[in-house]
């Protein structure tokens, strides 16, 4: 569905297709739009509307083979996952600030996710903070706004963290991959591996005292384990020290995996575990003397 398909100032062809009378275009189109949303169509996939019911125009006869223009020289084949990760490692290593890292990611073409995404989702919050949250991947809201955890699950996360006196001025938050996977699927190992050098560089630049992996895929990947998040959550572990994705994180960083807020929205009974884990984090922050003053 394109945005224009739903435009009430359409020429009326749309409402005829929907079987509506001339007088109730707006109501019919609004109902059609609501129906699309209820069916899960949550984004536009083309810039311009396509009238799939229009009479097809006469096919243009094919030119004789001899008169066909020469195909343009083949572009280099897309990078394989290993090659892309090597390229990413070389580029990321050259970034000596978060601004340079963001710019490098804007220009990086090695991750296939970028092709489908509207925006780079680099990170949000205070890059000088001692606390770093790392989620799985941007969703539709994050893709639209170019910021992590801004949709309903992000709002729940913010609420939980406010409870322990944390807001985005006191932590930095990002994801394992920097573009939205189409249809919100879990990022593949290849996509994670391609983005990992940038994430590793981000971890080095932020230099956090603690990392909070958010949700199962982030916890498993960052802790390099096959254990699920229900087992990992609420227990301190470490990230780094011979991690295959993060060879330069030689000094292990304390990490406390937490349940993903999207999971908590689906399973509200589990929220009590998330509140408990938040208190576990607060305890450690107090021990370290981090973000101790109350939020205003
Ligand atoms: N879920 C994530 O893991 N990351 C986001 O940025 C949003 C939702």
PDB file of N, CA, C and O in Angstrom, residues 192-250:
ATOM      1  N   UNK A 192      24.544  -9.589  11.564  1.00  0.00           N
ATOM      2  CA  UNK A 192      25.134  -9.243  12.874  1.00  0.00           C
ATOM      3  C   UNK A 192      26.656  -9.148  12.751  1.00  0.00           C
ATOM      4  O   UNK A 192      27.284  -8.209  13.240  1.00  0.00           O
ATOM      5  N   UNK A 193      27.245 -10.122  12.021  1.00  0.00           N
ATOM      6  CA  UNK A 193      28.710 -10.131  11.871  1.00  0.00           C
ATOM      7  C   UNK A 193      29.178  -8.895  11.107  1.00  0.00           C
ATOM      8  O   UNK A 193      30.231  -8.325  11.414  1.00  0.00           O
ATOM      9  N   UNK A 194      28.395  -8.469  10.118  1.00  0.00           N
ATOM     10  CA  UNK A 194      28.800  -7.305   9.325  1.00  0.00           C
ATOM     11  C   UNK A 194      28.759  -6.031  10.161  1.00  0.00           C
ATOM     12  O   UNK A 194      29.604  -5.148  10.016  1.00  0.00           O
ATOM     13  N   UNK A 195      27.761  -5.934  11.035  1.00  0.00           N
ATOM     14  CA  UNK A 195      27.643  -4.717  11.862  1.00  0.00           C
ATOM     15  C   UNK A 195      28.559  -4.768  13.088  1.00  0.00           C
ATOM     16  O   UNK A 195      28.840  -3.726  13.694  1.00  0.00           O
ATOM     17  N   UNK A 196      29.011  -5.975  13.459  1.00  0.00           N
ATOM     18  CA  UNK A 196      29.748  -6.134  14.722  1.00  0.00           C
ATOM     19  C   UNK A 196      30.990  -5.231  14.851  1.00  0.00           C
ATOM     20  O   UNK A 196      31.225  -4.674  15.927  1.00  0.00           O
ATOM     21  N   UNK A 197      31.778  -5.052  13.790  1.00  0.00           N
ATOM     22  CA  UNK A 197      32.946  -4.181  13.960  1.00  0.00           C
ATOM     23  C   UNK A 197      32.559  -2.747  14.325  1.00  0.00           C
ATOM     24  O   UNK A 197      33.258  -2.081  15.100  1.00  0.00           O
ATOM     25  N   UNK A 198      31.427  -2.283  13.796  1.00  0.00           N
ATOM     26  CA  UNK A 198      30.963  -0.937  14.153  1.00  0.00           C
ATOM     27  C   UNK A 198      30.482  -0.913  15.604  1.00  0.00           C
ATOM     28  O   UNK A 198      30.725   0.043  16.335  1.00  0.00           O
ATOM     29  N   UNK A 199      29.788  -1.982  15.995  1.00  0.00           N
ATOM     30  CA  UNK A 199      29.315  -2.046  17.380  1.00  0.00           C
ATOM     31  C   UNK A 199      30.513  -2.127  18.333  1.00  0.00           C
ATOM     32  O   UNK A 199      30.543  -1.467  19.383  1.00  0.00           O
ATOM     33  N   UNK A 200      31.500  -2.934  17.941  1.00  0.00           N
ATOM     34  CA  UNK A 200      32.692  -3.046  18.787  1.00  0.00           C
ATOM     35  C   UNK A 200      33.361  -1.679  18.952  1.00  0.00           C
ATOM     36  O   UNK A 200      33.742  -1.282  20.059  1.00  0.00           O
ATOM     37  N   UNK A 201      33.470  -0.955  17.837  1.00  0.00           N
ATOM     38  CA  UNK A 201      34.105   0.373  17.895  1.00  0.00           C
ATOM     39  C   UNK A 201      33.266   1.318  18.770  1.00  0.00           C
ATOM     40  O   UNK A 201      33.806   2.111  19.534  1.00  0.00           O
ATOM     41  N   UNK A 202      31.939   1.173  18.657  1.00  0.00           N
ATOM     42  CA  UNK A 202      31.057   2.010  19.480  1.00  0.00           C
ATOM     43  C   UNK A 202      31.287   1.706  20.957  1.00  0.00           C
ATOM     44  O   UNK A 202      31.376   2.607  21.791  1.00  0.00           O
ATOM     45  N   UNK A 203      31.403   0.420  21.284  1.00  0.00           N
ATOM     46  CA  UNK A 203      31.645   0.040  22.685  1.00  0.00           C
ATOM     47  C   UNK A 203      32.971   0.652  23.161  1.00  0.00           C
ATOM     48  O   UNK A 203      33.071   1.195  24.257  1.00  0.00           O
ATOM     49  N   UNK A 204      33.984   0.592  22.283  1.00  0.00           N
ATOM     50  CA  UNK A 204      35.283   1.162  22.680  1.00  0.00           C
ATOM     51  C   UNK A 204      35.179   2.670  22.895  1.00  0.00           C
ATOM     52  O   UNK A 204      35.760   3.221  23.821  1.00  0.00           O
ATOM     53  N   UNK A 205      34.427   3.350  22.022  1.00  0.00           N
ATOM     54  CA  UNK A 205      34.335   4.813  22.112  1.00  0.00           C
ATOM     55  C   UNK A 205      33.499   5.250  23.319  1.00  0.00           C
ATOM     56  O   UNK A 205      33.842   6.203  24.007  1.00  0.00           O
ATOM     57  N   UNK A 206      32.397   4.546  23.578  1.00  0.00           N
ATOM     58  CA  UNK A 206      31.565   4.895  24.741  1.00  0.00           C
ATOM     59  C   UNK A 206      32.287   4.491  26.026  1.00  0.00           C
ATOM     60  O   UNK A 206      32.235   5.169  27.040  1.00  0.00           O
ATOM     61  N   UNK A 207      32.979   3.368  25.941  1.00  0.00           N
ATOM     62  CA  UNK A 207      33.760   2.859  27.074  1.00  0.00           C
ATOM     63  C   UNK A 207      32.903   2.717  28.344  1.00  0.00           C
ATOM     64  O   UNK A 207      33.208   3.319  29.396  1.00  0.00           O
ATOM     65  N   UNK A 208      31.817   1.926  28.254  1.00  0.00           N
ATOM     66  CA  UNK A 208      30.887   1.834  29.387  1.00  0.00           C
ATOM     67  C   UNK A 208      31.461   0.989  30.532  1.00  0.00           C
ATOM     68  O   UNK A 208      32.296   0.117  30.313  1.00  0.00           O
ATOM     69  N   UNK A 209      30.929   1.257  31.717  1.00  0.00           N
ATOM     70  CA  UNK A 209      31.304   0.408  32.875  1.00  0.00           C
ATOM     71  C   UNK A 209      30.410  -0.835  32.917  1.00  0.00           C
ATOM     72  O   UNK A 209      30.805  -1.863  33.467  1.00  0.00           O
ATOM     73  N   UNK A 210      29.200  -0.704  32.389  1.00  0.00           N
ATOM     74  CA  UNK A 210      28.305  -1.870  32.315  1.00  0.00           C
ATOM     75  C   UNK A 210      27.548  -1.843  30.980  1.00  0.00           C
ATOM     76  O   UNK A 210      27.258  -0.774  30.456  1.00  0.00           O
ATOM     77  N   UNK A 211      27.256  -3.056  30.484  1.00  0.00           N
ATOM     78  CA  UNK A 211      26.460  -3.189  29.260  1.00  0.00           C
ATOM     79  C   UNK A 211      25.202  -3.992  29.600  1.00  0.00           C
ATOM     80  O   UNK A 211      25.275  -4.994  30.324  1.00  0.00           O
ATOM     81  N   UNK A 212      24.079  -3.543  29.058  1.00  0.00           N
ATOM     82  CA  UNK A 212      22.828  -4.267  29.273  1.00  0.00           C
ATOM     83  C   UNK A 212      22.327  -4.779  27.923  1.00  0.00           C
ATOM     84  O   UNK A 212      21.764  -4.003  27.129  1.00  0.00           O
ATOM     85  N   UNK A 213      22.522  -6.076  27.633  1.00  0.00           N
ATOM     86  CA  UNK A 213      21.923  -6.636  26.407  1.00  0.00           C
ATOM     87  C   UNK A 213      20.413  -6.766  26.612  1.00  0.00           C
ATOM     88  O   UNK A 213      19.961  -7.291  27.629  1.00  0.00           O
ATOM     89  N   UNK A 214      19.648  -6.281  25.639  1.00  0.00           N
ATOM     90  CA  UNK A 214      18.192  -6.273  25.792  1.00  0.00           C
ATOM     91  C   UNK A 214      17.579  -7.350  24.899  1.00  0.00           C
ATOM     92  O   UNK A 214      17.635  -7.257  23.665  1.00  0.00           O
ATOM     93  N   UNK A 215      17.029  -8.388  25.519  1.00  0.00           N
ATOM     94  CA  UNK A 215      16.346  -9.442  24.764  1.00  0.00           C
ATOM     95  C   UNK A 215      17.259 -10.606  24.413  1.00  0.00           C
ATOM     96  O   UNK A 215      18.486 -10.547  24.600  1.00  0.00           O
ATOM     97  N   UNK A 216      16.627 -11.672  23.906  1.00  0.00           N
ATOM     98  CA  UNK A 216      17.329 -12.938  23.648  1.00  0.00           C
ATOM     99  C   UNK A 216      18.459 -12.842  22.636  1.00  0.00           C
ATOM    100  O   UNK A 216      19.608 -13.173  22.962  1.00  0.00           O
ATOM    101  N   UNK A 217      18.169 -12.399  21.405  1.00  0.00           N
ATOM    102  CA  UNK A 217      19.241 -12.397  20.407  1.00  0.00           C
ATOM    103  C   UNK A 217      20.445 -11.544  20.828  1.00  0.00           C
ATOM    104  O   UNK A 217      21.594 -11.966  20.657  1.00  0.00           O
ATOM    105  N   UNK A 218      20.183 -10.373  21.418  1.00  0.00           N
ATOM    106  CA  UNK A 218      21.312  -9.525  21.841  1.00  0.00           C
ATOM    107  C   UNK A 218      22.091 -10.204  22.964  1.00  0.00           C
ATOM    108  O   UNK A 218      23.330 -10.202  22.971  1.00  0.00           O
ATOM    109  N   UNK A 219      21.372 -10.826  23.897  1.00  0.00           N
ATOM    110  CA  UNK A 219      22.057 -11.461  25.036  1.00  0.00           C
ATOM    111  C   UNK A 219      22.908 -12.637  24.564  1.00  0.00           C
ATOM    112  O   UNK A 219      24.073 -12.782  24.961  1.00  0.00           O
ATOM    113  N   UNK A 220      22.310 -13.472  23.687  1.00  0.00           N
ATOM    114  CA  UNK A 220      23.062 -14.640  23.201  1.00  0.00           C
ATOM    115  C   UNK A 220      24.300 -14.211  22.421  1.00  0.00           C
ATOM    116  O   UNK A 220      25.385 -14.755  22.598  1.00  0.00           O
ATOM    117  N   UNK A 221      24.113 -13.253  21.541  1.00  0.00           N
ATOM    118  CA  UNK A 221      25.236 -12.835  20.699  1.00  0.00           C
ATOM    119  C   UNK A 221      26.311 -12.161  21.532  1.00  0.00           C
ATOM    120  O   UNK A 221      27.496 -12.479  21.409  1.00  0.00           O
ATOM    121  N   UNK A 222      25.897 -11.229  22.375  1.00  0.00           N
ATOM    122  CA  UNK A 222      26.902 -10.457  23.107  1.00  0.00           C
ATOM    123  C   UNK A 222      27.631 -11.317  24.136  1.00  0.00           C
ATOM    124  O   UNK A 222      28.809 -11.111  24.395  1.00  0.00           O
ATOM    125  N   UNK A 223      26.915 -12.291  24.715  1.00  0.00           N
ATOM    126  CA  UNK A 223      27.570 -13.153  25.708  1.00  0.00           C
ATOM    127  C   UNK A 223      28.159 -14.406  25.062  1.00  0.00           C
ATOM    128  O   UNK A 223      28.732 -15.248  25.748  1.00  0.00           O
ATOM    129  N   UNK A 224      27.946 -14.535  23.738  1.00  0.00           N
ATOM    130  CA  UNK A 224      28.499 -15.665  23.001  1.00  0.00           C
ATOM    131  C   UNK A 224      28.099 -17.000  23.628  1.00  0.00           C
ATOM    132  O   UNK A 224      28.936 -17.838  23.958  1.00  0.00           O
ATOM    133  N   UNK A 225      26.793 -17.154  23.795  1.00  0.00           N
ATOM    134  CA  UNK A 225      26.281 -18.371  24.419  1.00  0.00           C
ATOM    135  C   UNK A 225      25.026 -18.834  23.682  1.00  0.00           C
ATOM    136  O   UNK A 225      24.384 -18.037  22.995  1.00  0.00           O
ATOM    137  N   UNK A 226      24.680 -20.101  23.846  1.00  0.00           N
ATOM    138  CA  UNK A 226      23.437 -20.576  23.237  1.00  0.00           C
ATOM    139  C   UNK A 226      22.300 -20.553  24.270  1.00  0.00           C
ATOM    140  O   UNK A 226      21.167 -20.897  23.959  1.00  0.00           O
ATOM    141  N   UNK A 227      22.595 -20.146  25.487  1.00  0.00           N
ATOM    142  CA  UNK A 227      21.538 -20.078  26.507  1.00  0.00           C
ATOM    143  C   UNK A 227      20.503 -19.020  26.142  1.00  0.00           C
ATOM    144  O   UNK A 227      20.837 -17.994  25.556  1.00  0.00           O
ATOM    145  N   UNK A 228      19.275 -19.265  26.532  1.00  0.00           N
ATOM    146  CA  UNK A 228      18.204 -18.310  26.266  1.00  0.00           C
ATOM    147  C   UNK A 228      18.184 -17.192  27.311  1.00  0.00           C
ATOM    148  O   UNK A 228      18.775 -17.319  28.394  1.00  0.00           O
ATOM    149  N   UNK A 229      17.452 -16.125  26.972  1.00  0.00           N
ATOM    150  CA  UNK A 229      17.468 -14.957  27.863  1.00  0.00           C
ATOM    151  C   UNK A 229      16.754 -15.233  29.181  1.00  0.00           C
ATOM    152  O   UNK A 229      17.068 -14.623  30.211  1.00  0.00           O
ATOM    153  N   UNK A 230      15.815 -16.197  29.188  1.00  0.00           N
ATOM    154  CA  UNK A 230      15.133 -16.471  30.457  1.00  0.00           C
ATOM    155  C   UNK A 230      16.133 -17.056  31.461  1.00  0.00           C
ATOM    156  O   UNK A 230      15.965 -16.903  32.673  1.00  0.00           O
ATOM    157  N   UNK A 231      17.170 -17.719  30.923  1.00  0.00           N
ATOM    158  CA  UNK A 231      18.204 -18.242  31.827  1.00  0.00           C
ATOM    159  C   UNK A 231      19.241 -17.142  32.151  1.00  0.00           C
ATOM    160  O   UNK A 231      19.759 -17.089  33.259  1.00  0.00           O
ATOM    161  N   UNK A 232      19.509 -16.291  31.159  1.00  0.00           N
ATOM    162  CA  UNK A 232      20.600 -15.317  31.319  1.00  0.00           C
ATOM    163  C   UNK A 232      20.188 -14.077  32.120  1.00  0.00           C
ATOM    164  O   UNK A 232      21.016 -13.445  32.771  1.00  0.00           O
ATOM    165  N   UNK A 233      18.898 -13.736  32.042  1.00  0.00           N
ATOM    166  CA  UNK A 233      18.442 -12.443  32.591  1.00  0.00           C
ATOM    167  C   UNK A 233      18.716 -12.325  34.105  1.00  0.00           C
ATOM    168  O   UNK A 233      18.660 -13.320  34.833  1.00  0.00           O
ATOM    169  N   UNK A 234      19.031 -11.099  34.472  1.00  0.00           N
ATOM    170  CA  UNK A 234      19.164 -10.816  35.900  1.00  0.00           C
ATOM    171  C   UNK A 234      20.426 -11.354  36.542  1.00  0.00           C
ATOM    172  O   UNK A 234      20.583 -11.261  37.753  1.00  0.00           O
ATOM    173  N   UNK A 235      21.341 -11.922  35.733  1.00  0.00           N
ATOM    174  CA  UNK A 235      22.603 -12.430  36.312  1.00  0.00           C
ATOM    175  C   UNK A 235      23.765 -11.720  35.636  1.00  0.00           C
ATOM    176  O   UNK A 235      23.807 -11.664  34.400  1.00  0.00           O
ATOM    177  N   UNK A 236      24.692 -11.271  36.419  1.00  0.00           N
ATOM    178  CA  UNK A 236      25.848 -10.588  35.837  1.00  0.00           C
ATOM    179  C   UNK A 236      26.747 -11.565  35.102  1.00  0.00           C
ATOM    180  O   UNK A 236      26.993 -12.679  35.576  1.00  0.00           O
ATOM    181  N   UNK A 237      27.185 -11.150  33.927  1.00  0.00           N
ATOM    182  CA  UNK A 237      28.135 -11.931  33.135  1.00  0.00           C
ATOM    183  C   UNK A 237      29.167 -10.941  32.581  1.00  0.00           C
ATOM    184  O   UNK A 237      29.253  -9.817  33.088  1.00  0.00           O
ATOM    185  N   UNK A 238      29.903 -11.350  31.554  1.00  0.00           N
ATOM    186  CA  UNK A 238      30.899 -10.427  30.985  1.00  0.00           C
ATOM    187  C   UNK A 238      30.882 -10.501  29.472  1.00  0.00           C
ATOM    188  O   UNK A 238      30.630 -11.558  28.887  1.00  0.00           O
ATOM    189  N   UNK A 239      31.155  -9.363  28.838  1.00  0.00           N
ATOM    190  CA  UNK A 239      31.270  -9.308  27.375  1.00  0.00           C
ATOM    191  C   UNK A 239      32.724  -8.983  27.052  1.00  0.00           C
ATOM    192  O   UNK A 239      33.294  -8.062  27.637  1.00  0.00           O
ATOM    193  N   UNK A 240      33.257  -9.713  26.071  1.00  0.00           N
ATOM    194  CA  UNK A 240      34.627  -9.420  25.638  1.00  0.00           C
ATOM    195  C   UNK A 240      35.562 -10.525  26.076  1.00  0.00           C
ATOM    196  O   UNK A 240      35.118 -11.586  26.496  1.00  0.00           O
ATOM    197  N   UNK A 241      36.882 -10.272  25.934  1.00  0.00           N
ATOM    198  CA  UNK A 241      37.849 -11.302  26.271  1.00  0.00           C
ATOM    199  C   UNK A 241      37.648 -12.500  25.361  1.00  0.00           C
ATOM    200  O   UNK A 241      36.929 -13.421  25.718  1.00  0.00           O
ATOM    201  N   UNK A 242      38.164 -12.439  24.178  1.00  0.00           N
ATOM    202  CA  UNK A 242      38.116 -13.511  23.168  1.00  0.00           C
ATOM    203  C   UNK A 242      36.707 -13.753  22.610  1.00  0.00           C
ATOM    204  O   UNK A 242      36.292 -14.894  22.418  1.00  0.00           O
ATOM    205  N   UNK A 243      35.989 -12.704  22.355  1.00  0.00           N
ATOM    206  CA  UNK A 243      34.676 -12.848  21.711  1.00  0.00           C
ATOM    207  C   UNK A 243      34.879 -12.843  20.194  1.00  0.00           C
ATOM    208  O   UNK A 243      35.579 -11.984  19.669  1.00  0.00           O
ATOM    209  N   UNK A 244      34.278 -13.809  19.459  1.00  0.00           N
ATOM    210  CA  UNK A 244      34.548 -13.878  18.015  1.00  0.00           C
ATOM    211  C   UNK A 244      34.168 -12.600  17.264  1.00  0.00           C
ATOM    212  O   UNK A 244      34.829 -12.235  16.292  1.00  0.00           O
ATOM    213  N   UNK A 245      33.111 -11.914  17.687  1.00  0.00           N
ATOM    214  CA  UNK A 245      32.712 -10.684  16.992  1.00  0.00           C
ATOM    215  C   UNK A 245      33.482  -9.454  17.464  1.00  0.00           C
ATOM    216  O   UNK A 245      33.498  -8.442  16.795  1.00  0.00           O
ATOM    217  N   UNK A 246      34.044  -9.559  18.668  1.00  0.00           N
ATOM    218  CA  UNK A 246      34.661  -8.367  19.256  1.00  0.00           C
ATOM    219  C   UNK A 246      36.097  -8.664  19.697  1.00  0.00           C
ATOM    220  O   UNK A 246      36.423  -8.591  20.894  1.00  0.00           O
ATOM    221  N   UNK A 247      36.966  -8.987  18.743  1.00  0.00           N
ATOM    222  CA  UNK A 247      38.325  -9.405  19.113  1.00  0.00           C
ATOM    223  C   UNK A 247      39.115  -8.315  19.826  1.00  0.00           C
ATOM    224  O   UNK A 247      40.076  -8.603  20.533  1.00  0.00           O
ATOM    225  N   UNK A 248      38.697  -7.051  19.655  1.00  0.00           N
ATOM    226  CA  UNK A 248      39.464  -5.957  20.281  1.00  0.00           C
ATOM    227  C   UNK A 248      38.966  -5.585  21.675  1.00  0.00           C
ATOM    228  O   UNK A 248      39.542  -4.722  22.320  1.00  0.00           O
ATOM    229  N   UNK A 249      37.887  -6.233  22.104  1.00  0.00           N
ATOM    230  CA  UNK A 249      37.423  -5.970  23.486  1.00  0.00           C
ATOM    231  C   UNK A 249      38.155  -6.929  24.407  1.00  0.00           C
ATOM    232  O   UNK A 249      37.614  -7.937  24.850  1.00  0.00           O
ATOM    233  N   UNK A 250      39.397  -6.606  24.669  1.00  0.00           N
ATOM    234  CA  UNK A 250      40.222  -7.568  25.406  1.00  0.00           C
ATOM    235  C   UNK A 250      39.899  -7.554  26.907  1.00  0.00           C
ATOM    236  O   UNK A 250      40.051  -8.567  27.578  1.00  0.00           O
TER     237      UNK A 250
END
